[in-house]
PDB file of C-alpha atoms and ligand atoms in Angstrom:
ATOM      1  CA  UNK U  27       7.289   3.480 -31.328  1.00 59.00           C
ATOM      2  CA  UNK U  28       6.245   1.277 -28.739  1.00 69.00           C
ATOM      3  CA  UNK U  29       8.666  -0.910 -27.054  1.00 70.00           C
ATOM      4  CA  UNK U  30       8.408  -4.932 -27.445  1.00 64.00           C
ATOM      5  CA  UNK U  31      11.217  -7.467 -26.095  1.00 57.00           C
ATOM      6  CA  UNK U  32      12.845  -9.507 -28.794  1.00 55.00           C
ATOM      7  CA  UNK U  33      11.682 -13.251 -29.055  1.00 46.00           C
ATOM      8  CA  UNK U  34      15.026 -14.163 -27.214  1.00 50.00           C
ATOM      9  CA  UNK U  35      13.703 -12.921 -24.187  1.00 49.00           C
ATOM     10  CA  UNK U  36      10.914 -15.602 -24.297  1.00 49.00           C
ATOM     11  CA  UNK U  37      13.930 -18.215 -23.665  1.00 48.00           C
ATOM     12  CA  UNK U  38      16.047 -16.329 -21.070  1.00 52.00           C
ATOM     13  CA  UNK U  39      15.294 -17.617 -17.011  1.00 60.00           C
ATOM     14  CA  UNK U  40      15.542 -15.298 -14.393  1.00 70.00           C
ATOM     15  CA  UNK U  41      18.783 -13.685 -13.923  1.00 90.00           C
ATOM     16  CA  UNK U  42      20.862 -10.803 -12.547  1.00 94.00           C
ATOM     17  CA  UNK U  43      21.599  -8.829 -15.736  1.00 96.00           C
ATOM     18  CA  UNK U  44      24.882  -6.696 -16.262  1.00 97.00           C
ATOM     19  CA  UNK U  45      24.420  -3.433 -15.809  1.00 98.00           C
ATOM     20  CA  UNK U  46      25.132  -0.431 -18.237  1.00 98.00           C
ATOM     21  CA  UNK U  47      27.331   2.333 -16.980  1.00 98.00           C
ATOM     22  CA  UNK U  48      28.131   5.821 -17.724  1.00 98.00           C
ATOM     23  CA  UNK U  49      29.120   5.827 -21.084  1.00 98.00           C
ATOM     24  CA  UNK U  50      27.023   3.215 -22.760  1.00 98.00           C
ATOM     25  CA  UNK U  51      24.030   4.728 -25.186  1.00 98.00           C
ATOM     26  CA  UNK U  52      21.866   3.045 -23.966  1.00 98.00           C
ATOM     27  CA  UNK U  53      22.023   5.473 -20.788  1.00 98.00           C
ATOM     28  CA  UNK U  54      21.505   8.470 -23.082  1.00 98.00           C
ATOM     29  CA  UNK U  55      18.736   7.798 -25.529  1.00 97.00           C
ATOM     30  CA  UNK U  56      14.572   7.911 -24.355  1.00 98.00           C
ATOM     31  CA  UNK U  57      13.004   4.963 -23.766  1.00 98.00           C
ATOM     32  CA  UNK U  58      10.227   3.700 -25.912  1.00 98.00           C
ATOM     33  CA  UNK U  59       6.975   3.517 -23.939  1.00 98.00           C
ATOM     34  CA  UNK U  60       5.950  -0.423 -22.945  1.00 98.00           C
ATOM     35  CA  UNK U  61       2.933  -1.217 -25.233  1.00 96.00           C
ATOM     36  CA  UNK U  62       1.428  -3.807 -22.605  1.00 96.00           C
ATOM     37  CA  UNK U  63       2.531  -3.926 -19.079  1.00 96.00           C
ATOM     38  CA  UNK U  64       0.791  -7.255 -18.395  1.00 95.00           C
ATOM     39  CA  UNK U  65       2.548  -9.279 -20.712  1.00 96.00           C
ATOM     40  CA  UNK U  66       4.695 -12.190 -19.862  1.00 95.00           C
ATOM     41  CA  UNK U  67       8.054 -10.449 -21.560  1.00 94.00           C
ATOM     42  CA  UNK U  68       7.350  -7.668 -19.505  1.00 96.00           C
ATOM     43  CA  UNK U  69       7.028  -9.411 -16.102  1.00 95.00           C
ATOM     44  CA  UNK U  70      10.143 -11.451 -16.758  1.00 95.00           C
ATOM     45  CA  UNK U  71      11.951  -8.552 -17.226  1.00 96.00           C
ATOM     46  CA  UNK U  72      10.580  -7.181 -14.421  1.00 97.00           C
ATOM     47  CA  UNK U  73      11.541 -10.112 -12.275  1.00 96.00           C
ATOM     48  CA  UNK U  74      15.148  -9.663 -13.492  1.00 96.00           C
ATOM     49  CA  UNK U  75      15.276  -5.887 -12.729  1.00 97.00           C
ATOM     50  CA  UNK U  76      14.344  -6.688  -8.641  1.00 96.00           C
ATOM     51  CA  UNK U  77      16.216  -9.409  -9.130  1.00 96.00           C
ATOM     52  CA  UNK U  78      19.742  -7.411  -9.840  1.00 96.00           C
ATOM     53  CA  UNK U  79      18.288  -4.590  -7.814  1.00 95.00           C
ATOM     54  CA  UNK U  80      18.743  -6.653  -4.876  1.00 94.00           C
ATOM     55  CA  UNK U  81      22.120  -7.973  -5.473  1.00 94.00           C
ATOM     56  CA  UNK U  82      23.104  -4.440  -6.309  1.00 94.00           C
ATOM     57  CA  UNK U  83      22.072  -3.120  -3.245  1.00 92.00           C
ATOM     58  CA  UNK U  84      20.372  -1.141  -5.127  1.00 92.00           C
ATOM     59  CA  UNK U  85      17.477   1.435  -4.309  1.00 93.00           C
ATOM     60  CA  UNK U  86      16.107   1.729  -7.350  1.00 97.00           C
ATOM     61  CA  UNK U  87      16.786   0.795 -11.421  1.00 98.00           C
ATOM     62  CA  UNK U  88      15.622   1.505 -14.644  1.00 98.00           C
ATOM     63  CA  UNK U  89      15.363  -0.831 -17.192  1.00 98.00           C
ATOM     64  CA  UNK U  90      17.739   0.853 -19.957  1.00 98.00           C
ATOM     65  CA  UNK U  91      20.359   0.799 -16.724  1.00 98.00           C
ATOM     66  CA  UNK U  92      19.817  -3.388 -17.434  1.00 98.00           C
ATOM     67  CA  UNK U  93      20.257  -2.204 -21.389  1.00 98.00           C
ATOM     68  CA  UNK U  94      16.560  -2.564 -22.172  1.00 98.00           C
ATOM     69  CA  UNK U  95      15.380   0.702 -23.453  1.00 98.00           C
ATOM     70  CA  UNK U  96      11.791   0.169 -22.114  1.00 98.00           C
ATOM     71  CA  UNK U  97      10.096   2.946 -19.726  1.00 98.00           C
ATOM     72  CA  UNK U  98       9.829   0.640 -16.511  1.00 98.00           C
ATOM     73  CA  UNK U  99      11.398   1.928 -13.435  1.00 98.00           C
ATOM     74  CA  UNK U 100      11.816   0.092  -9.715  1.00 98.00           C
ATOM     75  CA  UNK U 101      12.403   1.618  -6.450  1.00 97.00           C
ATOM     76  CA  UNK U 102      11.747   1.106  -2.520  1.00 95.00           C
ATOM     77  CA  UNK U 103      12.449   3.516  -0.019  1.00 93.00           C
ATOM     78  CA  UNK U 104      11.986   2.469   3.399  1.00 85.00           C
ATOM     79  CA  UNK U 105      11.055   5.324   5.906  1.00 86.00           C
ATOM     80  CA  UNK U 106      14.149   5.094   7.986  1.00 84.00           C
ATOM     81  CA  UNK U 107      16.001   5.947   5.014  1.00 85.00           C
ATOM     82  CA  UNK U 108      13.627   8.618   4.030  1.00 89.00           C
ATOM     83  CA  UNK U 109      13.876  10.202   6.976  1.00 86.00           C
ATOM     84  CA  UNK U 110      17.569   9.623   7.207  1.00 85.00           C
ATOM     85  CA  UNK U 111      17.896  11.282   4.669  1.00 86.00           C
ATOM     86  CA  UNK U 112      15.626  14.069   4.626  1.00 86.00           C
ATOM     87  CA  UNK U 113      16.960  14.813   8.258  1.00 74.00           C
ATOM     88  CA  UNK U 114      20.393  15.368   6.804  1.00 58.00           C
ATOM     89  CA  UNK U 115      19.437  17.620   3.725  1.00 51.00           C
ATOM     90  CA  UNK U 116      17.452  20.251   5.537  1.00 54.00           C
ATOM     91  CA  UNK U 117      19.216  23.349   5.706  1.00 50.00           C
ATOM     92  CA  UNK U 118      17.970  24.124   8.822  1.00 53.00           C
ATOM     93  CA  UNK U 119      19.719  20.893  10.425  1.00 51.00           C
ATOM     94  CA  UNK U 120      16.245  20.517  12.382  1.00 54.00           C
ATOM     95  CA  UNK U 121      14.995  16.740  11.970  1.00 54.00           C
ATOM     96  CA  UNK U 122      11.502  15.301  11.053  1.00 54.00           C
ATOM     97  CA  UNK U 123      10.393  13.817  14.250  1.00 63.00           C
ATOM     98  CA  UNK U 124       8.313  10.979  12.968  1.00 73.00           C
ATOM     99  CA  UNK U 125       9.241   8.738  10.331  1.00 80.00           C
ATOM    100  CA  UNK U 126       7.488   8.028   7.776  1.00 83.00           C
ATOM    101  CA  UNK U 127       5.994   5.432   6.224  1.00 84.00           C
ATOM    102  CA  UNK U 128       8.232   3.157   3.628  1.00 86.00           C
ATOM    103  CA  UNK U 129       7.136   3.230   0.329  1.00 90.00           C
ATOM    104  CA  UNK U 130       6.651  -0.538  -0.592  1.00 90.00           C
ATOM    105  CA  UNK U 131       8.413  -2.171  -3.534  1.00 94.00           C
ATOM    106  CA  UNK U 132       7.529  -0.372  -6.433  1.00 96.00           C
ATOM    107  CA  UNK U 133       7.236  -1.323 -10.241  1.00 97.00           C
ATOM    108  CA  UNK U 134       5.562   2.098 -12.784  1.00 98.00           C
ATOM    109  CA  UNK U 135       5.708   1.337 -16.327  1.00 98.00           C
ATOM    110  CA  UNK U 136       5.421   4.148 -18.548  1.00 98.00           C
ATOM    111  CA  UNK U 137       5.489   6.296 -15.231  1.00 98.00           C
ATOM    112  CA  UNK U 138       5.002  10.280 -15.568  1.00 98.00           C
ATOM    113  CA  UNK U 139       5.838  12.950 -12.819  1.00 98.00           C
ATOM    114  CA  UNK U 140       5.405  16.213 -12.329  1.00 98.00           C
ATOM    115  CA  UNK U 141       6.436  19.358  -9.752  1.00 98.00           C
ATOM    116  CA  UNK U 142       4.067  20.412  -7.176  1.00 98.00           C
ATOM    117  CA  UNK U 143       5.613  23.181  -6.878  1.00 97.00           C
ATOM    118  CA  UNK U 144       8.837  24.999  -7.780  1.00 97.00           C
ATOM    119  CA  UNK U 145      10.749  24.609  -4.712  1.00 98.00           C
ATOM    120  CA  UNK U 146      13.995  22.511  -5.083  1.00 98.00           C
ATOM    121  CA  UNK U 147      16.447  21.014  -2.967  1.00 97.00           C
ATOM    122  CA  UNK U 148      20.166  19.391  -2.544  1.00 97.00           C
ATOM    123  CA  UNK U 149      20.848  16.237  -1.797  1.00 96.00           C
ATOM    124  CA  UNK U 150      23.344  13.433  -2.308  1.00 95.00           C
ATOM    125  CA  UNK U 151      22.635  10.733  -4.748  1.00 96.00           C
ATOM    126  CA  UNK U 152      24.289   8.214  -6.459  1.00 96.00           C
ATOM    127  CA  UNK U 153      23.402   5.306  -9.300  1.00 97.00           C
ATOM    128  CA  UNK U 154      24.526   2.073  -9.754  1.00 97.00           C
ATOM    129  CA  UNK U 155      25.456   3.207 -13.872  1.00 98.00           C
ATOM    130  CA  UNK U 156      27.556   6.438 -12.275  1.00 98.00           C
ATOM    131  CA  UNK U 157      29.753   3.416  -9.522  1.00 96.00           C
ATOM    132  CA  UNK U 158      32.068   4.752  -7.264  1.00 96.00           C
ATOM    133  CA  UNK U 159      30.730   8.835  -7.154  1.00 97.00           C
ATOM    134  CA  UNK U 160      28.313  10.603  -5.363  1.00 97.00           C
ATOM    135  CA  UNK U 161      27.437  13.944  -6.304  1.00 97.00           C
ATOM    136  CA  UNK U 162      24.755  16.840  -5.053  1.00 97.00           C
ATOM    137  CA  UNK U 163      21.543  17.587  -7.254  1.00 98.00           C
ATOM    138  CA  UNK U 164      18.883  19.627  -6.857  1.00 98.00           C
ATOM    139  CA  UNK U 165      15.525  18.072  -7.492  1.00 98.00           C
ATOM    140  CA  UNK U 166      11.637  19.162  -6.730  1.00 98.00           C
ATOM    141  CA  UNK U 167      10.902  18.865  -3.299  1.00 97.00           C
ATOM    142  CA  UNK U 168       7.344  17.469  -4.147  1.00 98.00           C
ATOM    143  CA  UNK U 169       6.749  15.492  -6.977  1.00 98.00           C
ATOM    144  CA  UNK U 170       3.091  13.856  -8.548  1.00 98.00           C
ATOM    145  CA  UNK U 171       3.775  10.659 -10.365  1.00 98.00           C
ATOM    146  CA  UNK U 172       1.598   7.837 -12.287  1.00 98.00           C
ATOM    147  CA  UNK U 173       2.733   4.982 -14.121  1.00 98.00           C
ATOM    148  CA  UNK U 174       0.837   1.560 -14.377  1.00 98.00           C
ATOM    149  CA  UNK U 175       1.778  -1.756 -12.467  1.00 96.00           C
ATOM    150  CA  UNK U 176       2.285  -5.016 -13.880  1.00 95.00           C
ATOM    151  CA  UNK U 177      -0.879  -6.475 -13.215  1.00 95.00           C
ATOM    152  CA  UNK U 178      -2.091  -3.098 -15.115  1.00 95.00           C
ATOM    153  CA  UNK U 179      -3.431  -1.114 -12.818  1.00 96.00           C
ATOM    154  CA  UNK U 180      -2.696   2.516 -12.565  1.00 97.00           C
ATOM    155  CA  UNK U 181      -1.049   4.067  -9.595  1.00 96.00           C
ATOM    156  CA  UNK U 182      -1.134   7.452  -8.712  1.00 98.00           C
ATOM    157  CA  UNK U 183       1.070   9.286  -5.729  1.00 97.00           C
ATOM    158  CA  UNK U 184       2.167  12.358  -3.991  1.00 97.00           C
ATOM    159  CA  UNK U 185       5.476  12.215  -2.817  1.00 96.00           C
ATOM    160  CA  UNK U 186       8.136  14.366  -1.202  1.00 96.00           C
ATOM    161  CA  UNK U 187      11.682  14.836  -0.017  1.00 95.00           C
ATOM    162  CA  UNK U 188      13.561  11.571  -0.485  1.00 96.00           C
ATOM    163  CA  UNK U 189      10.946   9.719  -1.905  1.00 96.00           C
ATOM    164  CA  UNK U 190      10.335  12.722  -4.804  1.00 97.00           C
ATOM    165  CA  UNK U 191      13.839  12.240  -5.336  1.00 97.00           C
ATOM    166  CA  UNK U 192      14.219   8.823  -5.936  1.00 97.00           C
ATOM    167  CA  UNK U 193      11.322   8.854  -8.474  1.00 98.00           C
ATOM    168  CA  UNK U 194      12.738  11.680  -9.841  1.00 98.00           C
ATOM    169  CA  UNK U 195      16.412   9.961 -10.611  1.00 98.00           C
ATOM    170  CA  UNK U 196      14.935   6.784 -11.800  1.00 98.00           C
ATOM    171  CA  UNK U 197      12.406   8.272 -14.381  1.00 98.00           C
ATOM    172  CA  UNK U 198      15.669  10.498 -15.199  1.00 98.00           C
ATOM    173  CA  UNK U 199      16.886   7.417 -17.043  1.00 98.00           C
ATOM    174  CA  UNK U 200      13.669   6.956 -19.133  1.00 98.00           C
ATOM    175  CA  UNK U 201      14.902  10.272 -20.452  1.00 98.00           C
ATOM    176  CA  UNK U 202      18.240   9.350 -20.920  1.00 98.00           C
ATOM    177  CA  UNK U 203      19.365  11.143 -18.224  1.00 98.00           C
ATOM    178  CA  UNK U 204      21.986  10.645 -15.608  1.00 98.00           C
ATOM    179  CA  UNK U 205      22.300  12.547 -12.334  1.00 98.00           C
ATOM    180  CA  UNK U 206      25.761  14.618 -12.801  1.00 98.00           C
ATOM    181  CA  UNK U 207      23.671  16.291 -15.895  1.00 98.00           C
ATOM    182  CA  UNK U 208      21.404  17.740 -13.721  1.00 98.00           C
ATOM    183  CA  UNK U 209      24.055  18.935 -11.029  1.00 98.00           C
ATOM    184  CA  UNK U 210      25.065  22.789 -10.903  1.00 97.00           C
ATOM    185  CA  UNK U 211      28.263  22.618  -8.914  1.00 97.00           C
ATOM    186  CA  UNK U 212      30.074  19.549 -10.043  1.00 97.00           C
ATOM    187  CA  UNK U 213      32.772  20.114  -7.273  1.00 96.00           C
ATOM    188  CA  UNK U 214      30.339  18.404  -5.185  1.00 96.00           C
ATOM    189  CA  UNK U 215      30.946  15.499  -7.256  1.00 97.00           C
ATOM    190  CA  UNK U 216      33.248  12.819  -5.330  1.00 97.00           C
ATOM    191  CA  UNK U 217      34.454   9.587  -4.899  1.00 96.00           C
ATOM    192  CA  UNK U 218      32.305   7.458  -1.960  1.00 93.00           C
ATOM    193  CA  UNK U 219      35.557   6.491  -0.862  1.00 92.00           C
ATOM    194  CA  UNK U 220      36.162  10.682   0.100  1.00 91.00           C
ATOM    195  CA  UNK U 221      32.805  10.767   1.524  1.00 84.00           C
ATOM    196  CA  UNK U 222      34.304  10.103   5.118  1.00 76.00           C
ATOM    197  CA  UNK U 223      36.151  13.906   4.612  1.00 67.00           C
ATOM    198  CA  UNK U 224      32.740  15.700   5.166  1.00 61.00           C
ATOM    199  CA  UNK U 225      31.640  13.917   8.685  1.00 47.00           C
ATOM    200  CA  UNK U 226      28.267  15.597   9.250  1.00 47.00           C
ATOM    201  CA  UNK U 227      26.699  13.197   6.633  1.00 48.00           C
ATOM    202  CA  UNK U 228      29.016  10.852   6.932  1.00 41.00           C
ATOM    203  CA  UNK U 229      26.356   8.444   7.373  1.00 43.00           C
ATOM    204  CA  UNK U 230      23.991   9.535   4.973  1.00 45.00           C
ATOM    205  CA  UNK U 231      26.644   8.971   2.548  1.00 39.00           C
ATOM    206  CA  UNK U 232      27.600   5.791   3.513  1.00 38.00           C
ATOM    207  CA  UNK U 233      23.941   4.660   2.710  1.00 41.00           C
ATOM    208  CA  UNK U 234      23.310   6.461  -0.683  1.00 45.00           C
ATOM    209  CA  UNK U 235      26.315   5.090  -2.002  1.00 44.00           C
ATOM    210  CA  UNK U 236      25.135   1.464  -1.276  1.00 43.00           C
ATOM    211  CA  UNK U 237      22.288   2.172  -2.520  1.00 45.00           C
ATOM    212  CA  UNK U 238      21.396   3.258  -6.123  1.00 46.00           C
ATOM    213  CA  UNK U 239      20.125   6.564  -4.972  1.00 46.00           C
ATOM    214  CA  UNK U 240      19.737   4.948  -7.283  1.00 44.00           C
ATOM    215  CA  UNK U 241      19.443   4.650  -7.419  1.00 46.00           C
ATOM    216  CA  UNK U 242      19.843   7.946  -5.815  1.00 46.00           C
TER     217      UNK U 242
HETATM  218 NI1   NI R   6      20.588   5.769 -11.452  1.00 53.94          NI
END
């Protein structure tokens, strides 16, 4: 079944909308693929999403996290904070000397990824539905993904390390998945206010949790 917005949307301005947390079904049900990504009910809704993205601090959201159970997912990962946080993942404590590029504001409707390999990594992520935690999950280290834009136009990329892993949470939620289901040692999931006990990522920390991830 193909996902359309009811007529009330048609009435509704732009607005930060609430967002669902842990608990709610709308977090744990698939999303119904969006059967036209250029349509006006669609954009609003995609206006809204940045729209409480930003005043979540968030660094990316899915639309059922807004309680729309529609397969559109935002993100933006800037390459300071890619490389932040790669640099404090790698087991081998060695750091990335050049940073890379940010990955400008991003929009995929009925997005699909895929491993490019089976190698996976910890890292720290946490989600604006999941408030107050962070928690360690291994995702692909190297992800292909595709989705379409608003304006319709397809985009495929290649993307690794932090990047991979914020695709990887937000399309998560299309699934009805949230990140502590995909964690193997939940006694690395704590409080961001008990992040300042483990001081080599201190700062790492600091940022995930004010960011979605999540958004991780
Ligand atoms: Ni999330």
């Amino acid at each position: 079944m193909l996902y359309r917005l009811p007529i009330a949307f048609h009435i509704t301005g732009m607005a930060i909308l609430k967002i669902a947390r842990m608990g709610h079904p709308v977090l744990n049900r698939v999303a119904a693929p969006v059967a036209d990504p250029t349509s006006p009910d669609i954009h609003r809704l995609i206006v809204d999403m940045l729209e409480t993205m930003e005043d979540a601090n968030g660094t990316g959201l899915a639309a059922p996290q807004v309680h729309v159970p529609a397969r559109i997912v935002a993100f933006f990962v800037s390459g300071a904070r890619a490389k932040r946080e790669d640099g404090a993942t790698r087991e081998d404590g060695a750091e990335e000397d050049a940073e890379p590029d940010d990955v400008p504001l991003s929009v995929l409707i009925n997005p699909e990824v895929e491993p490019l390999n089976d190698e996976m990594a910890l890292g720290w992520e946490a989600c604006l539905s999941v408030p107050g935690l962070v928690g360690q999950v291994p995702r692909y280290t190297a992800v292909r993904y595709r989705g379409w834009t608003p304006k319709g136009e397809e985009i495929v990329r290649e993307a690794k390390g932090f990047h991979a892993r914020v695709v990887q949470h937000e399309c998560d939620h299309l699934d009805g998945v949230l990140y502590p289901q995909r964690m193997t040692d939940l006694s690395t999931l704590i409080f961001t206010s008990e992040m300042g006990a483990q001081a080599d990522i201190e700062t790492a920390h600091t940022e995930t949790a004010r960011a979605e991830s999540e958004d991780p």
